[in-house]
Tab-separated table of C-alpha atoms in Angstrom:
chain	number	residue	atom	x	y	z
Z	340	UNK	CA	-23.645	-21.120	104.313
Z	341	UNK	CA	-20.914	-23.778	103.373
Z	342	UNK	CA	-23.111	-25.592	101.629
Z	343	UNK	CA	-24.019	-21.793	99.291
Z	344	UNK	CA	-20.055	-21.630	98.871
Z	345	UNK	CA	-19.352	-25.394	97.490
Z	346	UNK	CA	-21.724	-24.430	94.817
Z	347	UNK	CA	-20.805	-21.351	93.662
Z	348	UNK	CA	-16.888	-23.016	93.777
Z	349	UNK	CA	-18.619	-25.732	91.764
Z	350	UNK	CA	-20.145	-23.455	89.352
Z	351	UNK	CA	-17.152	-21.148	88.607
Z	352	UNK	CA	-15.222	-24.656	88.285
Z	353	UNK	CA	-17.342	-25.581	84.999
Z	354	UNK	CA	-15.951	-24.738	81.176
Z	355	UNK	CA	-19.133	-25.060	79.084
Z	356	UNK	CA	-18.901	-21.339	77.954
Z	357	UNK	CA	-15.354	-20.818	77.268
Z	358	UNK	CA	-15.706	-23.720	74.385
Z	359	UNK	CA	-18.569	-21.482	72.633
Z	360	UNK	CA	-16.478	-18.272	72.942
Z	361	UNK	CA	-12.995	-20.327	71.531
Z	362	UNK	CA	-15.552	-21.592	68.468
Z	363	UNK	CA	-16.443	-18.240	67.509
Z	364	UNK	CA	-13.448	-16.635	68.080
Z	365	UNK	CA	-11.841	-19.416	65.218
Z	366	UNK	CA	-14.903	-19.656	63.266
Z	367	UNK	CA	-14.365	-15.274	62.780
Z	368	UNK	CA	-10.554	-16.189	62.248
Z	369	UNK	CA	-11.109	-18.681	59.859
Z	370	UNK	CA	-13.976	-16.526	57.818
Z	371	UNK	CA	-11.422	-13.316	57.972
Z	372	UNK	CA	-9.015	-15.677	56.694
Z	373	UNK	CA	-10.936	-16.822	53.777
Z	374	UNK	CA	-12.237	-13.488	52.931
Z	375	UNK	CA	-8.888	-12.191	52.628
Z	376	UNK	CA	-7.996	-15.521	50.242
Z	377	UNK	CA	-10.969	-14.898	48.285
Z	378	UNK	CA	-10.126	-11.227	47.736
Z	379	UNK	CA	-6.155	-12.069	46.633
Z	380	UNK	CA	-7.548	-15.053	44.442
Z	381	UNK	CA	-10.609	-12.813	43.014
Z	382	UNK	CA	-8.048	-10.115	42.276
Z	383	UNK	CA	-5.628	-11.755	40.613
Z	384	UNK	CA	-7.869	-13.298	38.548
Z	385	UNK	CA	-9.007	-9.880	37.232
Z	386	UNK	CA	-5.326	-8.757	36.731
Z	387	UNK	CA	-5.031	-12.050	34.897
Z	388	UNK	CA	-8.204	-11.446	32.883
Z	389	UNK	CA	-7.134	-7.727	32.279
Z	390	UNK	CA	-3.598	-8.917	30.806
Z	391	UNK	CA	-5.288	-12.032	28.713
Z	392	UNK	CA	-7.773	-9.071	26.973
Z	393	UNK	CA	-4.728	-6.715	26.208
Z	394	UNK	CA	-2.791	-9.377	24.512
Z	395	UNK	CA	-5.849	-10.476	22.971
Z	396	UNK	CA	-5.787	-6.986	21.742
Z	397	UNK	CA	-2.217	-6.718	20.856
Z	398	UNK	CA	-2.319	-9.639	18.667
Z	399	UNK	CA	-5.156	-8.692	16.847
Z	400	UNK	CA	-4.085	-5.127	16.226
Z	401	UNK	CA	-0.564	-7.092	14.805
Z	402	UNK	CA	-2.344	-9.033	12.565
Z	403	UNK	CA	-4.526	-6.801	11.481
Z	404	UNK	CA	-1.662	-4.665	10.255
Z	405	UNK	CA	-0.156	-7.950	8.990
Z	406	UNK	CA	-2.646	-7.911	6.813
Z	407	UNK	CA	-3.338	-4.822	5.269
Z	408	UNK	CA	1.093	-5.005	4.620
Z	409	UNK	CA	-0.512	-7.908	2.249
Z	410	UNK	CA	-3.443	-6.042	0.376
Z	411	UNK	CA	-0.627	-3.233	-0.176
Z	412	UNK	CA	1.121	-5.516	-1.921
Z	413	UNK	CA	-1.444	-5.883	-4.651
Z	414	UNK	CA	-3.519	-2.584	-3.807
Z	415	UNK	CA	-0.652	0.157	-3.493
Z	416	UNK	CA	-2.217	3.343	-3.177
Z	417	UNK	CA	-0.067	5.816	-5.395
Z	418	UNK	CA	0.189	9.186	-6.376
Z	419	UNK	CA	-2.948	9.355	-8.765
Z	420	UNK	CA	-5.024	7.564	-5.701
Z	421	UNK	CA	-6.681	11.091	-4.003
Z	422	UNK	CA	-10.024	9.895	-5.325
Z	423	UNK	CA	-9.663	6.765	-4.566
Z	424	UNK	CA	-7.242	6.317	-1.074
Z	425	UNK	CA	-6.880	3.195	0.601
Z	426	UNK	CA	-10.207	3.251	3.413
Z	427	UNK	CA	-10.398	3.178	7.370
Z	428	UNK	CA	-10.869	-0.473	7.726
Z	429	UNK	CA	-12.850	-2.088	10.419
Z	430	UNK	CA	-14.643	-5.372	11.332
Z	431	UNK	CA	-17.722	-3.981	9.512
Z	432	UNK	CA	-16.125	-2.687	6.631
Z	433	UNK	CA	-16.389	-4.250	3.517
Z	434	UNK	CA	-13.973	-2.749	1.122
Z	435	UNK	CA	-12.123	-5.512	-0.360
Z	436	UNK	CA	-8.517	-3.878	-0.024
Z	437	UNK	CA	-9.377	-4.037	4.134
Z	438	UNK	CA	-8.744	-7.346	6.432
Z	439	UNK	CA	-11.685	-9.731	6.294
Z	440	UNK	CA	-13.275	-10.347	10.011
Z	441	UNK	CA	-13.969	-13.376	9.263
Z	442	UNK	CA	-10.202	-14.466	8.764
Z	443	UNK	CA	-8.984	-12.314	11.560
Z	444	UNK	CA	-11.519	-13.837	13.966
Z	445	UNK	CA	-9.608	-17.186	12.854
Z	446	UNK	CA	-6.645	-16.424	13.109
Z	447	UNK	CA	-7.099	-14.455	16.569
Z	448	UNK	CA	-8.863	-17.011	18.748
Z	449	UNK	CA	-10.056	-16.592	22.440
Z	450	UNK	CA	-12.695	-16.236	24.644
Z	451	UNK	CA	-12.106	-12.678	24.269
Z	452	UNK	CA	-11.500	-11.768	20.820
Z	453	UNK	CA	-15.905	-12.741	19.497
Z	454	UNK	CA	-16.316	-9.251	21.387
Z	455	UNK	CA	-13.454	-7.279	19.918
Z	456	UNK	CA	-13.035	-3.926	17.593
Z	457	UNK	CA	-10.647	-3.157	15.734
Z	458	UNK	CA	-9.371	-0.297	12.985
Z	459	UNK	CA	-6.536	-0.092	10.617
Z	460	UNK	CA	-5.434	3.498	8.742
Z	461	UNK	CA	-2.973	4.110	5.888
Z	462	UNK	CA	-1.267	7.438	6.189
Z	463	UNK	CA	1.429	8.751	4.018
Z	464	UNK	CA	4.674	10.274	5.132
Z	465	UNK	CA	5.194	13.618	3.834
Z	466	UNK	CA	5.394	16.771	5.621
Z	467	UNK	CA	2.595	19.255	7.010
Z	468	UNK	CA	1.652	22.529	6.252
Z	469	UNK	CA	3.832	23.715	9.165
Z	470	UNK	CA	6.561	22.237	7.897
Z	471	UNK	CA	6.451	18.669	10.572
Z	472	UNK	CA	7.916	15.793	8.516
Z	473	UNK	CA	6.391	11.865	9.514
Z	474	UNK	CA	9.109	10.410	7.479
Z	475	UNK	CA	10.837	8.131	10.145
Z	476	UNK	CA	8.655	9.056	13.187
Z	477	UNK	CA	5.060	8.522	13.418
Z	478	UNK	CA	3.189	10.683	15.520
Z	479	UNK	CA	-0.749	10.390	16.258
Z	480	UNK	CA	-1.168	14.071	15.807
Z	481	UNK	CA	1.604	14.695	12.870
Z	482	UNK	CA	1.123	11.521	10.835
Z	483	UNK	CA	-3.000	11.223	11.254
Z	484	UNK	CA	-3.510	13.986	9.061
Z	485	UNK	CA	-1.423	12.921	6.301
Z	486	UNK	CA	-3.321	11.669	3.367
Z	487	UNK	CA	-4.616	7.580	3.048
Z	488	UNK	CA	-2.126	7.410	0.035
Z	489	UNK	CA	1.172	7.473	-0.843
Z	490	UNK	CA	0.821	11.025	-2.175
Z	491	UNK	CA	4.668	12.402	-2.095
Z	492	UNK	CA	5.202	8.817	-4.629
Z	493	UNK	CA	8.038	7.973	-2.207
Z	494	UNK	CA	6.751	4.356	-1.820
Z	495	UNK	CA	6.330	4.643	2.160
Z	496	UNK	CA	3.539	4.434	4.111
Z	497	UNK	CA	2.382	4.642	7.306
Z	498	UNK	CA	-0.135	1.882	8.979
Z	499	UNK	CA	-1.850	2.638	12.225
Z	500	UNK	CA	-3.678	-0.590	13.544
Z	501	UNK	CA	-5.879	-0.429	17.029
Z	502	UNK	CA	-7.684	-3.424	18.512
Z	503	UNK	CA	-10.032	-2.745	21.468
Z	504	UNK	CA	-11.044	-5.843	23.723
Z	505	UNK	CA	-13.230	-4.803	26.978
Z	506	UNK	CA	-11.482	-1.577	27.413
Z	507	UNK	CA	-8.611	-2.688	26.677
Z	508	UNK	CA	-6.498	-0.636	24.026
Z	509	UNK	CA	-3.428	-1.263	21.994
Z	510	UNK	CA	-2.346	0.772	19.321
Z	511	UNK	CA	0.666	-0.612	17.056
Z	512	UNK	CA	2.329	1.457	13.982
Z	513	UNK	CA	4.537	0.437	11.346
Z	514	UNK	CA	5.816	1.859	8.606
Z	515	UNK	CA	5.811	-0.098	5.078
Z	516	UNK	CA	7.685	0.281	1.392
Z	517	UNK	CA	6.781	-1.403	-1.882
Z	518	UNK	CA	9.626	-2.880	-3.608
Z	519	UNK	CA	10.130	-2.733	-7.256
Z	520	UNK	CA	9.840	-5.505	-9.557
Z	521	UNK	CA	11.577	-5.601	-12.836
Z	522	UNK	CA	10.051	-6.782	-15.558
Z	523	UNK	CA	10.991	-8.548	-18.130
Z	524	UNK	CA	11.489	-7.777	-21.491
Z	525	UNK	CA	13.229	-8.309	-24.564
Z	526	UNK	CA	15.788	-5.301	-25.326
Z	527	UNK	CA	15.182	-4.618	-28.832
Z	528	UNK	CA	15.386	-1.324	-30.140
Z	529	UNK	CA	12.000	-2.515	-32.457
Z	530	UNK	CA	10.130	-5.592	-32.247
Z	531	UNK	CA	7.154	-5.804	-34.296
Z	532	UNK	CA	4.959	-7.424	-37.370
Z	533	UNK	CA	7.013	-5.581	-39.720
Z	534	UNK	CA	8.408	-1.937	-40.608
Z	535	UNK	CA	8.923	0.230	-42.779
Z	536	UNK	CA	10.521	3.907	-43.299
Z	537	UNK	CA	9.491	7.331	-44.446
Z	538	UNK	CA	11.816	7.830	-47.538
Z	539	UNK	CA	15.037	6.610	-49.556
Z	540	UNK	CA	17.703	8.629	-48.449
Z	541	UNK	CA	20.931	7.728	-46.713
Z	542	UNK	CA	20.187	9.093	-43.935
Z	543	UNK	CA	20.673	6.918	-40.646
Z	544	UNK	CA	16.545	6.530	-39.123
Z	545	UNK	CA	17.273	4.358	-36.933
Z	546	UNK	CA	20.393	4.040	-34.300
Z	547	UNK	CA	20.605	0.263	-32.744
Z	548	UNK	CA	23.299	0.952	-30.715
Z	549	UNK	CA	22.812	4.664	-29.276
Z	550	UNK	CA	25.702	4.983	-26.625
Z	551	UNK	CA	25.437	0.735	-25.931
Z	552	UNK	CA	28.582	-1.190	-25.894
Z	553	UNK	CA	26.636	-3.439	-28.629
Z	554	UNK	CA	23.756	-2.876	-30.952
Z	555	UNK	CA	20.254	-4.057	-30.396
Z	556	UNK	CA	17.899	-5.810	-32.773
Z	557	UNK	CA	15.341	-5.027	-35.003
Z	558	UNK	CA	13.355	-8.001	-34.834
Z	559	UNK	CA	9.866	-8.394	-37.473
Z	560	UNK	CA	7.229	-11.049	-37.494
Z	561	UNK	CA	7.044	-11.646	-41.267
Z	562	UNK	CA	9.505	-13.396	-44.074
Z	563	UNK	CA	11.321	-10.504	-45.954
Z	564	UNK	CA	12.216	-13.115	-48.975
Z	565	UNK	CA	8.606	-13.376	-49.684
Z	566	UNK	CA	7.094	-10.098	-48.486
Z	567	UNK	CA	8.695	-6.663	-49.827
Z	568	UNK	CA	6.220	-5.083	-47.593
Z	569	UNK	CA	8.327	-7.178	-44.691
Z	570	UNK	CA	11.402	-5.205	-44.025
Z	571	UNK	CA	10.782	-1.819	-46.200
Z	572	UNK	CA	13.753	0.430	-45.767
Z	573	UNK	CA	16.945	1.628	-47.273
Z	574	UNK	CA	19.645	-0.849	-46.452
Z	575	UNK	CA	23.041	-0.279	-45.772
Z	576	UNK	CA	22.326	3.178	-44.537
Z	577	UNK	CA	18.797	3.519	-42.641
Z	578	UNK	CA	19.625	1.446	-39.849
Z	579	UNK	CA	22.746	1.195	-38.478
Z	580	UNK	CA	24.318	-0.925	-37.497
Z	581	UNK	CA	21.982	-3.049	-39.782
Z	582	UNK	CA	20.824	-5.604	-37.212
Z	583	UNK	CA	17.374	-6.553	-38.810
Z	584	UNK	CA	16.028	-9.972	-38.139
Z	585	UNK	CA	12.737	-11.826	-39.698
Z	586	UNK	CA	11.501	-15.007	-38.904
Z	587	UNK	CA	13.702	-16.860	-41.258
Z	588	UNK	CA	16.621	-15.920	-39.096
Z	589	UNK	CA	14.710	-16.353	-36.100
Z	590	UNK	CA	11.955	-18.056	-36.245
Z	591	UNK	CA	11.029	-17.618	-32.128
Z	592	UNK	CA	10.485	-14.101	-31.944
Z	593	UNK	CA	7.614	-13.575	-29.268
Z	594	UNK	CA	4.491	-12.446	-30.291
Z	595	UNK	CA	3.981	-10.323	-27.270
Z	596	UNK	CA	6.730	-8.395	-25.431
Z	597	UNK	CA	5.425	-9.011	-21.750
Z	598	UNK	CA	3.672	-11.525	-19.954
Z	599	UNK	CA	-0.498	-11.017	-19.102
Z	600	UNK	CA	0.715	-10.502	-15.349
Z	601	UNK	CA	3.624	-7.914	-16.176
Z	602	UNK	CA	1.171	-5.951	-18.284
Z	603	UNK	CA	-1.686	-5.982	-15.741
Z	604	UNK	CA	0.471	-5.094	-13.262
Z	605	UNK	CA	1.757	-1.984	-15.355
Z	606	UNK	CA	-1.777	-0.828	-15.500
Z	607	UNK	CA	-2.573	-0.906	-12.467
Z	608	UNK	CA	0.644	1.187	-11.676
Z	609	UNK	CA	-0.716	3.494	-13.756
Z	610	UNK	CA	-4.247	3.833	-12.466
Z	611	UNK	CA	-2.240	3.984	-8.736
Z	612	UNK	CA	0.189	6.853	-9.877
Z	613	UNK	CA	-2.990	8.923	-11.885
Z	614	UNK	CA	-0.974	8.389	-15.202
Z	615	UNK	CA	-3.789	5.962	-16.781
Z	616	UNK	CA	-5.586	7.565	-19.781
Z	617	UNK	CA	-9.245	5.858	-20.976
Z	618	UNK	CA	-8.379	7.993	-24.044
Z	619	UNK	CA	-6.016	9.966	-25.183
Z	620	UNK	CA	-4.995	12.979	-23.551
Z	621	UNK	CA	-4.191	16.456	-24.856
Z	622	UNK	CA	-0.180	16.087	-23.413
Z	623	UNK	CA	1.277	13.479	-21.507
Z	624	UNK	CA	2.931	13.879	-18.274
Z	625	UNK	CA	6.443	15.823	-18.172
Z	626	UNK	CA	7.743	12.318	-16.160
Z	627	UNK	CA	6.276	9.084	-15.855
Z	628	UNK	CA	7.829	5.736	-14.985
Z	629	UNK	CA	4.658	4.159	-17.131
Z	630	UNK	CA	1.595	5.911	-18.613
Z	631	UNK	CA	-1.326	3.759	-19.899
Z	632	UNK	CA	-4.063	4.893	-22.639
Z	633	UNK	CA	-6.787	2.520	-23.357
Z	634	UNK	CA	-7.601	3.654	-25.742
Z	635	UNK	CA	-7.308	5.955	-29.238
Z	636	UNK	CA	-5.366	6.975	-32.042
Z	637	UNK	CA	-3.018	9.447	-30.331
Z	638	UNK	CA	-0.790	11.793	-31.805
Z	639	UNK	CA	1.724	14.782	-30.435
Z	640	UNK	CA	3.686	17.473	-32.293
Z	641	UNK	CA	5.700	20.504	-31.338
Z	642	UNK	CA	8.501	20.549	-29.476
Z	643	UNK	CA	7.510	18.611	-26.415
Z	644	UNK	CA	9.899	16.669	-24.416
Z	645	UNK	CA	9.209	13.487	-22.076
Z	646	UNK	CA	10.994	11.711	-19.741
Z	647	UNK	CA	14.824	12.408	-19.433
Z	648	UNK	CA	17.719	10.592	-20.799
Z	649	UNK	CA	18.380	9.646	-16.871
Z	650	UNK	CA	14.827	9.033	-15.919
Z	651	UNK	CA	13.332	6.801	-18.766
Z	652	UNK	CA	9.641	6.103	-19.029
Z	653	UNK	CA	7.061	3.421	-20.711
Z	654	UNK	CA	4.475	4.843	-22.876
Z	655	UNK	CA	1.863	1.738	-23.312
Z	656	UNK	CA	-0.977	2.405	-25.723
Z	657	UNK	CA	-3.409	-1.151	-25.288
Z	658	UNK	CA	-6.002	-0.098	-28.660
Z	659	UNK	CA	-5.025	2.214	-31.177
Z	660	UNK	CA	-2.095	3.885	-32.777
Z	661	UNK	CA	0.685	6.647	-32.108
Z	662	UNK	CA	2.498	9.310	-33.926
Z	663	UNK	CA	5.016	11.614	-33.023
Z	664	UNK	CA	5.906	14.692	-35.212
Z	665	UNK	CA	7.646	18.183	-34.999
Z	666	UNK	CA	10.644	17.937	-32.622
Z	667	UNK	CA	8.816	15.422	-30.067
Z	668	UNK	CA	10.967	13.814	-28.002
Z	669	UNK	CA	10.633	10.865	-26.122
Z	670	UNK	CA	12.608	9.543	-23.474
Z	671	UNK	CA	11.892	5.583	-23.358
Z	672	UNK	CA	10.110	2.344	-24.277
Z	673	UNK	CA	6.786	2.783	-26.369
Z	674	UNK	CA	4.300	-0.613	-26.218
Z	675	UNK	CA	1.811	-1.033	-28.405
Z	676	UNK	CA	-0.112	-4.007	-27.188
Z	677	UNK	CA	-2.128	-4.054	-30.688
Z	678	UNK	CA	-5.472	-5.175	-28.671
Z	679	UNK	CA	-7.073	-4.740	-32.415
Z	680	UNK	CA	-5.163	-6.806	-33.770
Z	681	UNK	CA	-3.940	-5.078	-37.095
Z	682	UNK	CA	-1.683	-7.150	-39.337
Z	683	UNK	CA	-1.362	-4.056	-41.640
Z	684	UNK	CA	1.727	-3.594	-43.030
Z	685	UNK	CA	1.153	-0.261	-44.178
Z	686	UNK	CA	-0.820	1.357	-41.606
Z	687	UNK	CA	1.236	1.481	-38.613
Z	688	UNK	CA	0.410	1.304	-35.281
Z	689	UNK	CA	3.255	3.774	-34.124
Z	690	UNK	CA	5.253	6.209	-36.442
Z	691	UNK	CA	7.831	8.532	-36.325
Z	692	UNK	CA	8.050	11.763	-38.479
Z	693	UNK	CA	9.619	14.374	-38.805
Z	694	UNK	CA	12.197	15.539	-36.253
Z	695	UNK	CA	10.384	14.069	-33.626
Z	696	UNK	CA	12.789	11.376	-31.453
Z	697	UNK	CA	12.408	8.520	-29.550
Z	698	UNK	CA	15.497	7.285	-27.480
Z	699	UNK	CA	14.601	3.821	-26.171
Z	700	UNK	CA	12.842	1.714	-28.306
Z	701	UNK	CA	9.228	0.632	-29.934
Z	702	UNK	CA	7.566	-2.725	-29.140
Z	703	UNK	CA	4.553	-3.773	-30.611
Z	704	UNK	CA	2.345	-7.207	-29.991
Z	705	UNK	CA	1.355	-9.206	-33.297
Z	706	UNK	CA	1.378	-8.648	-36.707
Z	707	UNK	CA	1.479	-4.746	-36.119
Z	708	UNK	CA	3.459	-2.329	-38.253
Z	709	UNK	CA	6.666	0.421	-36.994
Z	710	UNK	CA	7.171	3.366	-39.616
Z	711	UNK	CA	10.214	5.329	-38.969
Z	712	UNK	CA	10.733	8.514	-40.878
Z	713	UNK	CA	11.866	11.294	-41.763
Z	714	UNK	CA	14.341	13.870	-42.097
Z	715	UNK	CA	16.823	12.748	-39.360
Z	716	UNK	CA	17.917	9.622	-36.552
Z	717	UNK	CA	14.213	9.278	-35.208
Z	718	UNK	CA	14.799	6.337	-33.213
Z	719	UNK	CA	17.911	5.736	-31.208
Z	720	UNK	CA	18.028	2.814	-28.088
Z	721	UNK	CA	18.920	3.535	-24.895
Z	722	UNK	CA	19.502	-0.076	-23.154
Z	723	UNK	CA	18.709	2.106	-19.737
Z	724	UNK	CA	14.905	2.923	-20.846
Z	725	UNK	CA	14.436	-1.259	-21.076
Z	726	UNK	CA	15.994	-1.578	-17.074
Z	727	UNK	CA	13.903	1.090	-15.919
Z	728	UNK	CA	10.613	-1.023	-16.404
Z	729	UNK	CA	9.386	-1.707	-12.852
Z	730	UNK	CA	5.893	-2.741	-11.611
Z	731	UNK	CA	5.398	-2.752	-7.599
Z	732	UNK	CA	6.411	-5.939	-5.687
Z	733	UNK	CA	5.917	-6.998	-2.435
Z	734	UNK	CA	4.819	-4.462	0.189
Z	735	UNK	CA	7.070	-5.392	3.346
Z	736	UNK	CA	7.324	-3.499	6.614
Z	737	UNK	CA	10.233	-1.205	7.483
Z	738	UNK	CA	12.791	-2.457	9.995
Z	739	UNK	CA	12.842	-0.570	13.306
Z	740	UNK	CA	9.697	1.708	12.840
Z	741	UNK	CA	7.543	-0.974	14.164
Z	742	UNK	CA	6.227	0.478	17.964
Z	743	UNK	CA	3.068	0.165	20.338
Z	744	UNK	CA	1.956	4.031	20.601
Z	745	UNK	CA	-0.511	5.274	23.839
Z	746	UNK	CA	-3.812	5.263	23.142
């Protein structure tokens, strides 16, 4: 019997088991432990992923609309754009007014952005039916159904750009203006290949100084000593004051009133504000800051009235000729750009008669002919009509309307 109890007292003595238990008990600690490490680590990585694909987003929503501010500067949707407004751009599209993918994708660079979409709007400003304005504000619901053009002519518009990069949204607005460029041109009441008037009375036809501080110029391309045809008016009574110039008193008068850019950028001002004519049309428009006609021998009568005295115009007519009779009046600069190149001195490419009246002033490219007639002043300058030539600048943003907007 003692012998029994030594061993049991022997047995209960030894530790073998105990070290198994501890090992598993801080093998599970350890594991629990790691588990948990793995789960902070794992989710921060997928906050940090999650924030990495919304600024991907961000920044190519931004530039994006960066962007398209550019192609507005050279692809300004105005008035006369309903049939043509500026499109929904995406990465597929391939209108060349919209961002190119491929530059955005190089300019945006990530492991995120290959996989990204992305869509920029144009929306103009102007009020709803019910009366809601988007003027200052842009709102998704107000603003979205707004035309893609600048249809109130306000120079504003709206640009909504999205980006979308794994289900993750931003949406960025921002609302832009294009600035107006003046252009520049000589102010000469008449600057031509030569002119001529309608009859030999003492009548003053043409008024050089209008309500200036100083008279304008009547500048000709052609030598009056040796051409009759040169200069062909009553002097000392027709033009006053008599400020007639050839090229023997100046011998650098320009043979074109505007430069190739300026007058590009005039037509396309046109074709933007729906005031572009392939031909001629049966009236002009009431008020225009510049109306283009390709095209056609054009002429008005009646008692019509253009423009305002306060709101001058430019009247450019790029191949043909112009004529104004009855009591026509026309508030600003006329430009023939003589695209046929007529060196006529007695068939003119724009002519007064009449009462009709023209209160700016009458440029004409090249060797083509001004006749000024008949019964009364027919031409008198207005320095203001020359200022008021403008072609769209830059397209910039708007300070404080930029904003990220939920999706």
């Amino acid at each position: 019997m003692t012998t029994l109890l030594r061993n049991v007292k022997r047995r209960l003595a030894r530790e073998e088991g105990w070290v198994l238990v501890t090992a598993m008990i801080l093998m599970a600690t350890m594991l629990s432990m790691g588990l948990a490490t793995f789960a902070f680590v794992d989710g921060q990585q997928r906050q940090s992923g999650s924030q990495r694909q919304r600024d991907t987003a961000f920044n190519l929503a931004e530039t994006a609309m960066n962007m398209t501010v550019f192609s507005l500067t050279s692809n300004w949707p105005g008035p006369g754009s309903s049939g043509n407004p500026f499109p929904t751009c995406t990465q597929s599209s391939t209108d060349p007014r919209c961002p190119s993918a491929s530059t955005l994708a190089g300019l945006v660079v990530g492991p995120d952005a290959s996989s990204a979409g992305w869509q920029v709007n144009v929306y103009d400003n102007g009020v709803n039916g019910q009366g809601q304005s988007s003027a200052t504000w842009y709102s998704d619901t107000i603003t979205s159904a707004q035309p893609s053009y600048d249809a109130n002519g306000d120079g504003k518009l709206w640009i909504r750009a999205a980006a979308t990069v794994n289900g993750q949204t931003r949406v960025l607005v921002e609302q832009t203006q294009v600035q107006l460029a003046p252009v520049s041109v000589p102010h000469d009441v008449v600057l031509a290949g030569s002119l001529q008037t309608g009859n030999n009375g003492n009548k003053v036809l043409v008024d050089t100084q209008g309500s200036s501080l100083t008279p304008s110029q009547v500048l000709v391309r052609c030598h009056r000593n040796s051409d009759s045809s040169c200069l062909s008016y009553r002097q000392g009574a027709q033009i006053s004051p008599d400020t007639t110039c050839d090229l023997d008193c100046n011998p650098g008068i320009p043979n074109t009133a505007m430069s190739a850019s300026a007058i590009a950028a005039l037509k396309s001002a046109a074709q933007a504000n729906g005031t572009y004519y392939a031909t001629c049309p049966s009236n002009l428009p009431a008020q225009s800051s510049v109306t283009w006609i390709d095209s056609g021998n054009c002429g008005w009568t009646g008692n019509s009235s253009w423009n305002s005295s306060t709101s001058p115009g430019l009247l450019i007519i790029n191949n043909g000729t112009l004529s104004f009779g009855g009591t026509v009046t026309f508030y600003g600069v006329i430009y023939a750009l003589n695209a046929q190149g007529s060196t006529s001195e007695t068939n003119p490419i724009v002519s007064t008669q009449g009462n009709s009246h023209v209160y700016g002033g009458i440029l004409i490219d090249g060797g083509g002919n001004v006749s000024i007639a008949s019964s009364h002043t027919n031409l008198t300058y207005a320095d203001n009509a020359f200022s008021s030539i403008t072609t769209n600048g830059s397209a910039s943003p708007i300070q404080n309307t930029f904003r990220q907007i939920p999706h």
